[in-house]
Amino acid sequence: MLNNELFPHPAFTLAPETLARLQNGVHALCDNPASRGGGKPLYYRFLDSPVGPMIAMASDNGVVLLEFLDTIETITKEINDLRTRYGFALSRQDHPCLDTVQQQMDAYFAGQRQTFELALDAPGTAFDETVWAHLQRIPYGRTCSYGDLAKDIGNGAHARIVGTANHRNRISIVIPCHRVIGADGSLTGYGGGLPRKRWLLEFESVHACSTPLAG
């Protein structure tokens, strides 16, 4: 498992009791019959990262969610949306997909992976899925403006609705919405917070010229 001390960043470090409370909150959601019954199994695992703890969720078909574990309210909203709109139900069972997620994320944060080889199960509107597919084409170490992304998509897409689809991305880093910036080069609109966005872009810029060991 990745050691956060390799990349110390106090701004993203949670007190142990805070982290335990967040993780227990997710377990409580899983143990709630309303979150468990009758749907497609949604397996989960907590991950360490140099920019704070994360939670990964996967179905039998691939990665469904990869988010920063900042507040139980945010994660609860995501889980409820996946349950009510897409028929998922939380499961405490483990899944091999989560092993792969953890291995590839650890390699990414070690500067040894620039692309991901993960099956994704990311339901959304047709337009959302188009935007997410284009996000995955933005190269590691590069950025793109919302306007340029809209032009690339075509079909009358506008920067604002592209930004909305960007915001609905549930699979952070793997679908790299952090690489989209304002037309003037400013950092805008990242669900994980602008300090994390800046860290990720600077980290990728440093490692972009190195030869990846994987990916």
PDB file of C-alpha atoms in Angstrom:
ATOM      1  CA  MET A   1       0.000   0.000   0.000  1.00  0.00           C
ATOM      2  CA  LEU A   2       1.214   3.485  -0.793  1.00  0.00           C
ATOM      3  CA  ASN A   3       2.838   5.290   2.103  1.00  0.00           C
ATOM      4  CA  ASN A   4       1.494   8.839   2.362  1.00  0.00           C
ATOM      5  CA  GLU A   5       4.778   9.913   3.964  1.00  0.00           C
ATOM      6  CA  LEU A   6       6.407   9.667   0.532  1.00  0.00           C
ATOM      7  CA  PHE A   7       4.392  12.719  -0.499  1.00  0.00           C
ATOM      8  CA  PRO A   8       3.666  14.672   2.685  1.00  0.00           C
ATOM      9  CA  HIS A   9       0.854  17.154   2.250  1.00  0.00           C
ATOM     10  CA  PRO A  10      -0.690  18.208   5.552  1.00  0.00           C
ATOM     11  CA  ALA A  11      -3.582  19.978   3.830  1.00  0.00           C
ATOM     12  CA  PHE A  12      -5.024  16.611   2.800  1.00  0.00           C
ATOM     13  CA  THR A  13      -4.276  14.656   5.965  1.00  0.00           C
ATOM     14  CA  LEU A  14      -7.200  13.659   8.168  1.00  0.00           C
ATOM     15  CA  ALA A  15      -6.967  13.005  11.875  1.00  0.00           C
ATOM     16  CA  PRO A  16      -7.286   9.252  12.574  1.00  0.00           C
ATOM     17  CA  GLU A  17     -10.569   9.733  14.421  1.00  0.00           C
ATOM     18  CA  THR A  18     -12.004  11.729  11.498  1.00  0.00           C
ATOM     19  CA  LEU A  19     -10.995   9.068   8.993  1.00  0.00           C
ATOM     20  CA  ALA A  20     -12.456   6.332  11.200  1.00  0.00           C
ATOM     21  CA  ARG A  21     -15.727   8.257  11.472  1.00  0.00           C
ATOM     22  CA  LEU A  22     -15.975   8.594   7.686  1.00  0.00           C
ATOM     23  CA  GLN A  23     -15.196   4.932   7.087  1.00  0.00           C
ATOM     24  CA  ASN A  24     -17.666   3.835   9.752  1.00  0.00           C
ATOM     25  CA  GLY A  25     -20.256   6.058   8.109  1.00  0.00           C
ATOM     26  CA  VAL A  26     -19.814   4.166   4.841  1.00  0.00           C
ATOM     27  CA  HIS A  27     -20.042   0.827   6.668  1.00  0.00           C
ATOM     28  CA  ALA A  28     -23.270   2.023   8.291  1.00  0.00           C
ATOM     29  CA  LEU A  29     -24.691   2.863   4.875  1.00  0.00           C
ATOM     30  CA  CYS A  30     -23.767  -0.615   3.695  1.00  0.00           C
ATOM     31  CA  ASP A  31     -25.459  -2.209   6.702  1.00  0.00           C
ATOM     32  CA  ASN A  32     -28.643  -0.211   6.106  1.00  0.00           C
ATOM     33  CA  PRO A  33     -31.178  -2.567   4.469  1.00  0.00           C
ATOM     34  CA  ALA A  34     -32.265   0.243   2.137  1.00  0.00           C
ATOM     35  CA  SER A  35     -28.736   0.372   0.691  1.00  0.00           C
ATOM     36  CA  ARG A  36     -28.222  -3.381   0.456  1.00  0.00           C
ATOM     37  CA  GLY A  37     -31.321  -5.066  -0.795  1.00  0.00           C
ATOM     38  CA  GLY A  38     -32.203  -6.213  -4.252  1.00  0.00           C
ATOM     39  CA  GLY A  39     -29.771  -4.390  -6.501  1.00  0.00           C
ATOM     40  CA  LYS A  40     -26.602  -5.033  -8.472  1.00  0.00           C
ATOM     41  CA  PRO A  41     -23.737  -5.581  -5.992  1.00  0.00           C
ATOM     42  CA  LEU A  42     -21.503  -2.559  -5.459  1.00  0.00           C
ATOM     43  CA  TYR A  43     -18.251  -3.512  -3.744  1.00  0.00           C
ATOM     44  CA  TYR A  44     -16.055  -0.930  -2.050  1.00  0.00           C
ATOM     45  CA  ARG A  45     -12.609  -0.389  -0.576  1.00  0.00           C
ATOM     46  CA  PHE A  46     -10.816   2.509   1.100  1.00  0.00           C
ATOM     47  CA  LEU A  47      -7.539   3.655  -0.463  1.00  0.00           C
ATOM     48  CA  ASP A  48      -4.647   5.769   0.780  1.00  0.00           C
ATOM     49  CA  SER A  49      -3.291   8.555  -1.388  1.00  0.00           C
ATOM     50  CA  PRO A  50      -0.932  11.510  -0.931  1.00  0.00           C
ATOM     51  CA  VAL A  51      -3.875  13.846  -1.507  1.00  0.00           C
ATOM     52  CA  GLY A  52      -6.114  12.280   1.096  1.00  0.00           C
ATOM     53  CA  PRO A  53      -8.099   9.094   1.646  1.00  0.00           C
ATOM     54  CA  MET A  54     -10.227   7.790  -1.203  1.00  0.00           C
ATOM     55  CA  ILE A  55     -13.007   5.286  -1.698  1.00  0.00           C
ATOM     56  CA  ALA A  56     -13.226   2.978  -4.706  1.00  0.00           C
ATOM     57  CA  MET A  57     -16.426   1.202  -5.716  1.00  0.00           C
ATOM     58  CA  ALA A  58     -16.826  -1.458  -8.367  1.00  0.00           C
ATOM     59  CA  SER A  59     -19.545  -3.641  -9.825  1.00  0.00           C
ATOM     60  CA  ASP A  60     -19.045  -7.000 -11.488  1.00  0.00           C
ATOM     61  CA  ASN A  61     -18.534  -5.019 -14.717  1.00  0.00           C
ATOM     62  CA  GLY A  62     -15.917  -2.494 -13.625  1.00  0.00           C
ATOM     63  CA  VAL A  63     -15.116   0.626 -11.610  1.00  0.00           C
ATOM     64  CA  VAL A  64     -18.198   2.653 -10.711  1.00  0.00           C
ATOM     65  CA  LEU A  65     -16.775   5.300  -8.395  1.00  0.00           C
ATOM     66  CA  LEU A  66     -13.408   6.632  -7.249  1.00  0.00           C
ATOM     67  CA  GLU A  67     -13.729   9.655  -5.005  1.00  0.00           C
ATOM     68  CA  PHE A  68     -11.970  11.496  -2.216  1.00  0.00           C
ATOM     69  CA  LEU A  69     -13.378  10.585   1.178  1.00  0.00           C
ATOM     70  CA  ASP A  70     -13.930  14.104   2.488  1.00  0.00           C
ATOM     71  CA  THR A  71     -17.456  14.111   3.915  1.00  0.00           C
ATOM     72  CA  ILE A  72     -19.993  11.401   4.597  1.00  0.00           C
ATOM     73  CA  GLU A  73     -22.686  13.671   3.128  1.00  0.00           C
ATOM     74  CA  THR A  74     -21.014  13.679  -0.296  1.00  0.00           C
ATOM     75  CA  ILE A  75     -20.481   9.921  -0.343  1.00  0.00           C
ATOM     76  CA  THR A  76     -24.027   9.292   0.905  1.00  0.00           C
ATOM     77  CA  LYS A  77     -25.403  11.389  -1.947  1.00  0.00           C
ATOM     78  CA  GLU A  78     -23.310   9.472  -4.490  1.00  0.00           C
ATOM     79  CA  ILE A  79     -24.361   6.086  -3.091  1.00  0.00           C
ATOM     80  CA  ASN A  80     -28.035   7.043  -2.971  1.00  0.00           C
ATOM     81  CA  ASP A  81     -27.858   8.254  -6.566  1.00  0.00           C
ATOM     82  CA  LEU A  82     -26.260   4.996  -7.697  1.00  0.00           C
ATOM     83  CA  ARG A  83     -28.887   3.026  -5.784  1.00  0.00           C
ATOM     84  CA  THR A  84     -32.013   4.892  -6.847  1.00  0.00           C
ATOM     85  CA  ARG A  85     -31.099   5.767 -10.439  1.00  0.00           C
ATOM     86  CA  TYR A  86     -29.006   2.797 -11.482  1.00  0.00           C
ATOM     87  CA  GLY A  87     -30.046  -0.057  -9.192  1.00  0.00           C
ATOM     88  CA  PHE A  88     -26.818  -0.652  -7.275  1.00  0.00           C
ATOM     89  CA  ALA A  89     -26.710  -2.048  -3.734  1.00  0.00           C
ATOM     90  CA  LEU A  90     -23.702  -1.845  -1.408  1.00  0.00           C
ATOM     91  CA  SER A  91     -21.902  -5.061  -0.500  1.00  0.00           C
ATOM     92  CA  ARG A  92     -19.155  -5.648   2.065  1.00  0.00           C
ATOM     93  CA  GLN A  93     -17.722  -8.466  -0.040  1.00  0.00           C
ATOM     94  CA  ASP A  94     -14.396  -7.846  -1.739  1.00  0.00           C
ATOM     95  CA  HIS A  95     -13.873  -7.981  -5.501  1.00  0.00           C
ATOM     96  CA  PRO A  96     -10.763  -8.590  -7.674  1.00  0.00           C
ATOM     97  CA  CYS A  97     -11.432  -5.354  -9.556  1.00  0.00           C
ATOM     98  CA  LEU A  98     -10.638  -3.428  -6.378  1.00  0.00           C
ATOM     99  CA  ASP A  99      -7.220  -5.115  -6.172  1.00  0.00           C
ATOM    100  CA  THR A 100      -6.488  -3.854  -9.681  1.00  0.00           C
ATOM    101  CA  VAL A 101      -7.698  -0.353  -8.828  1.00  0.00           C
ATOM    102  CA  GLN A 102      -5.473  -0.224  -5.768  1.00  0.00           C
ATOM    103  CA  GLN A 103      -2.416  -1.505  -7.650  1.00  0.00           C
ATOM    104  CA  GLN A 104      -2.831   0.970 -10.493  1.00  0.00           C
ATOM    105  CA  MET A 105      -3.555   3.930  -8.216  1.00  0.00           C
ATOM    106  CA  ASP A 106      -0.485   3.141  -6.111  1.00  0.00           C
ATOM    107  CA  ALA A 107       1.594   3.020  -9.299  1.00  0.00           C
ATOM    108  CA  TYR A 108       0.089   6.318 -10.479  1.00  0.00           C
ATOM    109  CA  PHE A 109       0.979   8.092  -7.240  1.00  0.00           C
ATOM    110  CA  ALA A 110       4.472   6.599  -7.359  1.00  0.00           C
ATOM    111  CA  GLY A 111       4.959   8.228 -10.772  1.00  0.00           C
ATOM    112  CA  GLN A 112       5.090   4.816 -12.463  1.00  0.00           C
ATOM    113  CA  ARG A 113       1.781   4.843 -14.342  1.00  0.00           C
ATOM    114  CA  GLN A 114       0.449   7.468 -16.729  1.00  0.00           C
ATOM    115  CA  THR A 115      -2.583   5.637 -18.131  1.00  0.00           C
ATOM    116  CA  PHE A 116      -5.017   3.167 -16.633  1.00  0.00           C
ATOM    117  CA  GLU A 117      -6.144  -0.247 -17.781  1.00  0.00           C
ATOM    118  CA  LEU A 118      -9.387  -0.601 -15.888  1.00  0.00           C
ATOM    119  CA  ALA A 119     -12.840  -1.729 -16.931  1.00  0.00           C
ATOM    120  CA  LEU A 120     -15.271   1.090 -16.148  1.00  0.00           C
ATOM    121  CA  ASP A 121     -18.956   0.878 -15.300  1.00  0.00           C
ATOM    122  CA  ALA A 122     -19.853   4.569 -15.349  1.00  0.00           C
ATOM    123  CA  PRO A 123     -23.543   5.107 -16.086  1.00  0.00           C
ATOM    124  CA  GLY A 124     -24.715   8.550 -17.113  1.00  0.00           C
ATOM    125  CA  THR A 125     -26.556  10.360 -19.856  1.00  0.00           C
ATOM    126  CA  ALA A 126     -25.375   9.821 -23.416  1.00  0.00           C
ATOM    127  CA  PHE A 127     -23.796  13.282 -23.367  1.00  0.00           C
ATOM    128  CA  ASP A 128     -22.105  12.668 -20.011  1.00  0.00           C
ATOM    129  CA  GLU A 129     -20.566   9.480 -21.345  1.00  0.00           C
ATOM    130  CA  THR A 130     -19.362  11.291 -24.474  1.00  0.00           C
ATOM    131  CA  VAL A 131     -17.654  13.944 -22.346  1.00  0.00           C
ATOM    132  CA  TRP A 132     -16.091  11.316 -20.077  1.00  0.00           C
ATOM    133  CA  ALA A 133     -14.729   9.462 -23.101  1.00  0.00           C
ATOM    134  CA  HIS A 134     -13.126  12.677 -24.379  1.00  0.00           C
ATOM    135  CA  LEU A 135     -11.658  13.412 -20.946  1.00  0.00           C
ATOM    136  CA  GLN A 136      -9.763  10.131 -21.127  1.00  0.00           C
ATOM    137  CA  ARG A 137      -8.072  11.338 -24.316  1.00  0.00           C
ATOM    138  CA  ILE A 138      -6.404  14.312 -22.593  1.00  0.00           C
ATOM    139  CA  PRO A 139      -2.777  13.191 -22.243  1.00  0.00           C
ATOM    140  CA  TYR A 140      -1.061  12.848 -18.897  1.00  0.00           C
ATOM    141  CA  GLY A 141       0.784  16.052 -18.079  1.00  0.00           C
ATOM    142  CA  ARG A 142      -1.409  18.154 -20.383  1.00  0.00           C
ATOM    143  CA  THR A 143      -4.484  20.318 -19.862  1.00  0.00           C
ATOM    144  CA  CYS A 144      -7.460  21.355 -21.958  1.00  0.00           C
ATOM    145  CA  SER A 145      -9.963  24.193 -21.581  1.00  0.00           C
ATOM    146  CA  TYR A 146     -13.691  23.597 -21.295  1.00  0.00           C
ATOM    147  CA  GLY A 147     -14.149  25.463 -24.571  1.00  0.00           C
ATOM    148  CA  ASP A 148     -11.580  23.371 -26.419  1.00  0.00           C
ATOM    149  CA  LEU A 149     -13.152  20.209 -25.044  1.00  0.00           C
ATOM    150  CA  ALA A 150     -16.559  21.388 -26.288  1.00  0.00           C
ATOM    151  CA  LYS A 151     -15.100  22.059 -29.756  1.00  0.00           C
ATOM    152  CA  ASP A 152     -13.526  18.621 -29.784  1.00  0.00           C
ATOM    153  CA  ILE A 153     -16.877  17.024 -28.952  1.00  0.00           C
ATOM    154  CA  GLY A 154     -18.714  19.116 -31.560  1.00  0.00           C
ATOM    155  CA  ASN A 155     -22.435  18.730 -32.273  1.00  0.00           C
ATOM    156  CA  GLY A 156     -23.182  22.124 -30.759  1.00  0.00           C
ATOM    157  CA  ALA A 157     -21.669  21.336 -27.356  1.00  0.00           C
ATOM    158  CA  HIS A 158     -21.017  24.376 -25.162  1.00  0.00           C
ATOM    159  CA  ALA A 159     -18.359  24.866 -22.514  1.00  0.00           C
ATOM    160  CA  ARG A 160     -20.954  25.266 -19.760  1.00  0.00           C
ATOM    161  CA  ILE A 161     -22.731  21.955 -20.368  1.00  0.00           C
ATOM    162  CA  VAL A 162     -19.366  20.256 -20.812  1.00  0.00           C
ATOM    163  CA  GLY A 163     -18.462  21.615 -17.380  1.00  0.00           C
ATOM    164  CA  THR A 164     -21.674  20.180 -15.937  1.00  0.00           C
ATOM    165  CA  ALA A 165     -20.883  16.727 -17.332  1.00  0.00           C
ATOM    166  CA  ASN A 166     -17.336  17.105 -16.049  1.00  0.00           C
ATOM    167  CA  HIS A 167     -18.726  17.777 -12.575  1.00  0.00           C
ATOM    168  CA  ARG A 168     -20.854  14.610 -12.726  1.00  0.00           C
ATOM    169  CA  ASN A 169     -17.803  12.404 -13.256  1.00  0.00           C
ATOM    170  CA  ARG A 170     -17.637   9.883 -10.387  1.00  0.00           C
ATOM    171  CA  ILE A 171     -14.293   8.308 -11.276  1.00  0.00           C
ATOM    172  CA  SER A 172     -11.636  10.815 -10.274  1.00  0.00           C
ATOM    173  CA  ILE A 173      -8.140  10.696 -11.792  1.00  0.00           C
ATOM    174  CA  VAL A 174      -8.910   7.667 -14.002  1.00  0.00           C
ATOM    175  CA  ILE A 175     -11.373   9.860 -15.910  1.00  0.00           C
ATOM    176  CA  PRO A 176      -9.128  12.921 -15.565  1.00  0.00           C
ATOM    177  CA  CYS A 177     -11.519  15.819 -15.120  1.00  0.00           C
ATOM    178  CA  HIS A 178      -8.740  17.573 -13.178  1.00  0.00           C
ATOM    179  CA  ARG A 179      -6.994  18.241 -16.515  1.00  0.00           C
ATOM    180  CA  VAL A 180      -9.725  20.627 -17.665  1.00  0.00           C
ATOM    181  CA  ILE A 181      -9.037  24.290 -16.879  1.00  0.00           C
ATOM    182  CA  GLY A 182     -10.445  27.721 -17.652  1.00  0.00           C
ATOM    183  CA  ALA A 183      -9.863  29.428 -20.998  1.00  0.00           C
ATOM    184  CA  ASP A 184      -7.424  31.823 -19.300  1.00  0.00           C
ATOM    185  CA  GLY A 185      -5.461  28.963 -17.744  1.00  0.00           C
ATOM    186  CA  SER A 186      -7.050  29.345 -14.324  1.00  0.00           C
ATOM    187  CA  LEU A 187      -7.958  26.363 -12.181  1.00  0.00           C
ATOM    188  CA  THR A 188     -11.714  26.117 -11.864  1.00  0.00           C
ATOM    189  CA  GLY A 189     -14.435  23.699 -10.911  1.00  0.00           C
ATOM    190  CA  TYR A 190     -12.994  20.571  -9.314  1.00  0.00           C
ATOM    191  CA  GLY A 191     -15.102  18.505  -6.924  1.00  0.00           C
ATOM    192  CA  GLY A 192     -12.033  17.440  -4.961  1.00  0.00           C
ATOM    193  CA  GLY A 193     -11.075  21.077  -4.386  1.00  0.00           C
ATOM    194  CA  LEU A 194      -8.667  23.367  -6.212  1.00  0.00           C
ATOM    195  CA  PRO A 195      -5.655  22.556  -3.973  1.00  0.00           C
ATOM    196  CA  ARG A 196      -5.968  18.904  -5.022  1.00  0.00           C
ATOM    197  CA  LYS A 197      -6.392  19.871  -8.665  1.00  0.00           C
ATOM    198  CA  ARG A 198      -3.228  21.970  -8.490  1.00  0.00           C
ATOM    199  CA  TRP A 199      -1.333  19.139  -6.776  1.00  0.00           C
ATOM    200  CA  LEU A 200      -2.408  16.579  -9.384  1.00  0.00           C
ATOM    201  CA  LEU A 201      -1.494  18.811 -12.324  1.00  0.00           C
ATOM    202  CA  GLU A 202       1.889  19.688 -10.844  1.00  0.00           C
ATOM    203  CA  PHE A 203       2.556  16.039 -10.015  1.00  0.00           C
ATOM    204  CA  GLU A 204       1.724  14.929 -13.561  1.00  0.00           C
ATOM    205  CA  SER A 205       3.787  17.738 -15.059  1.00  0.00           C
ATOM    206  CA  VAL A 206       6.842  16.589 -13.114  1.00  0.00           C
ATOM    207  CA  HIS A 207       6.440  12.962 -14.196  1.00  0.00           C
ATOM    208  CA  ALA A 208       5.208  13.512 -17.762  1.00  0.00           C
ATOM    209  CA  CYS A 209       8.695  13.439 -19.251  1.00  0.00           C
ATOM    210  CA  SER A 210       9.701  10.256 -17.470  1.00  0.00           C
ATOM    211  CA  THR A 211       9.210   6.866 -19.049  1.00  0.00           C
ATOM    212  CA  PRO A 212       6.214   5.159 -17.418  1.00  0.00           C
ATOM    213  CA  LEU A 213       6.849   1.701 -16.035  1.00  0.00           C
ATOM    214  CA  ALA A 214       3.235   0.740 -16.680  1.00  0.00           C
ATOM    215  CA  GLY A 215       0.381   2.064 -18.744  1.00  0.00           C
TER     216      GLY A 215
END
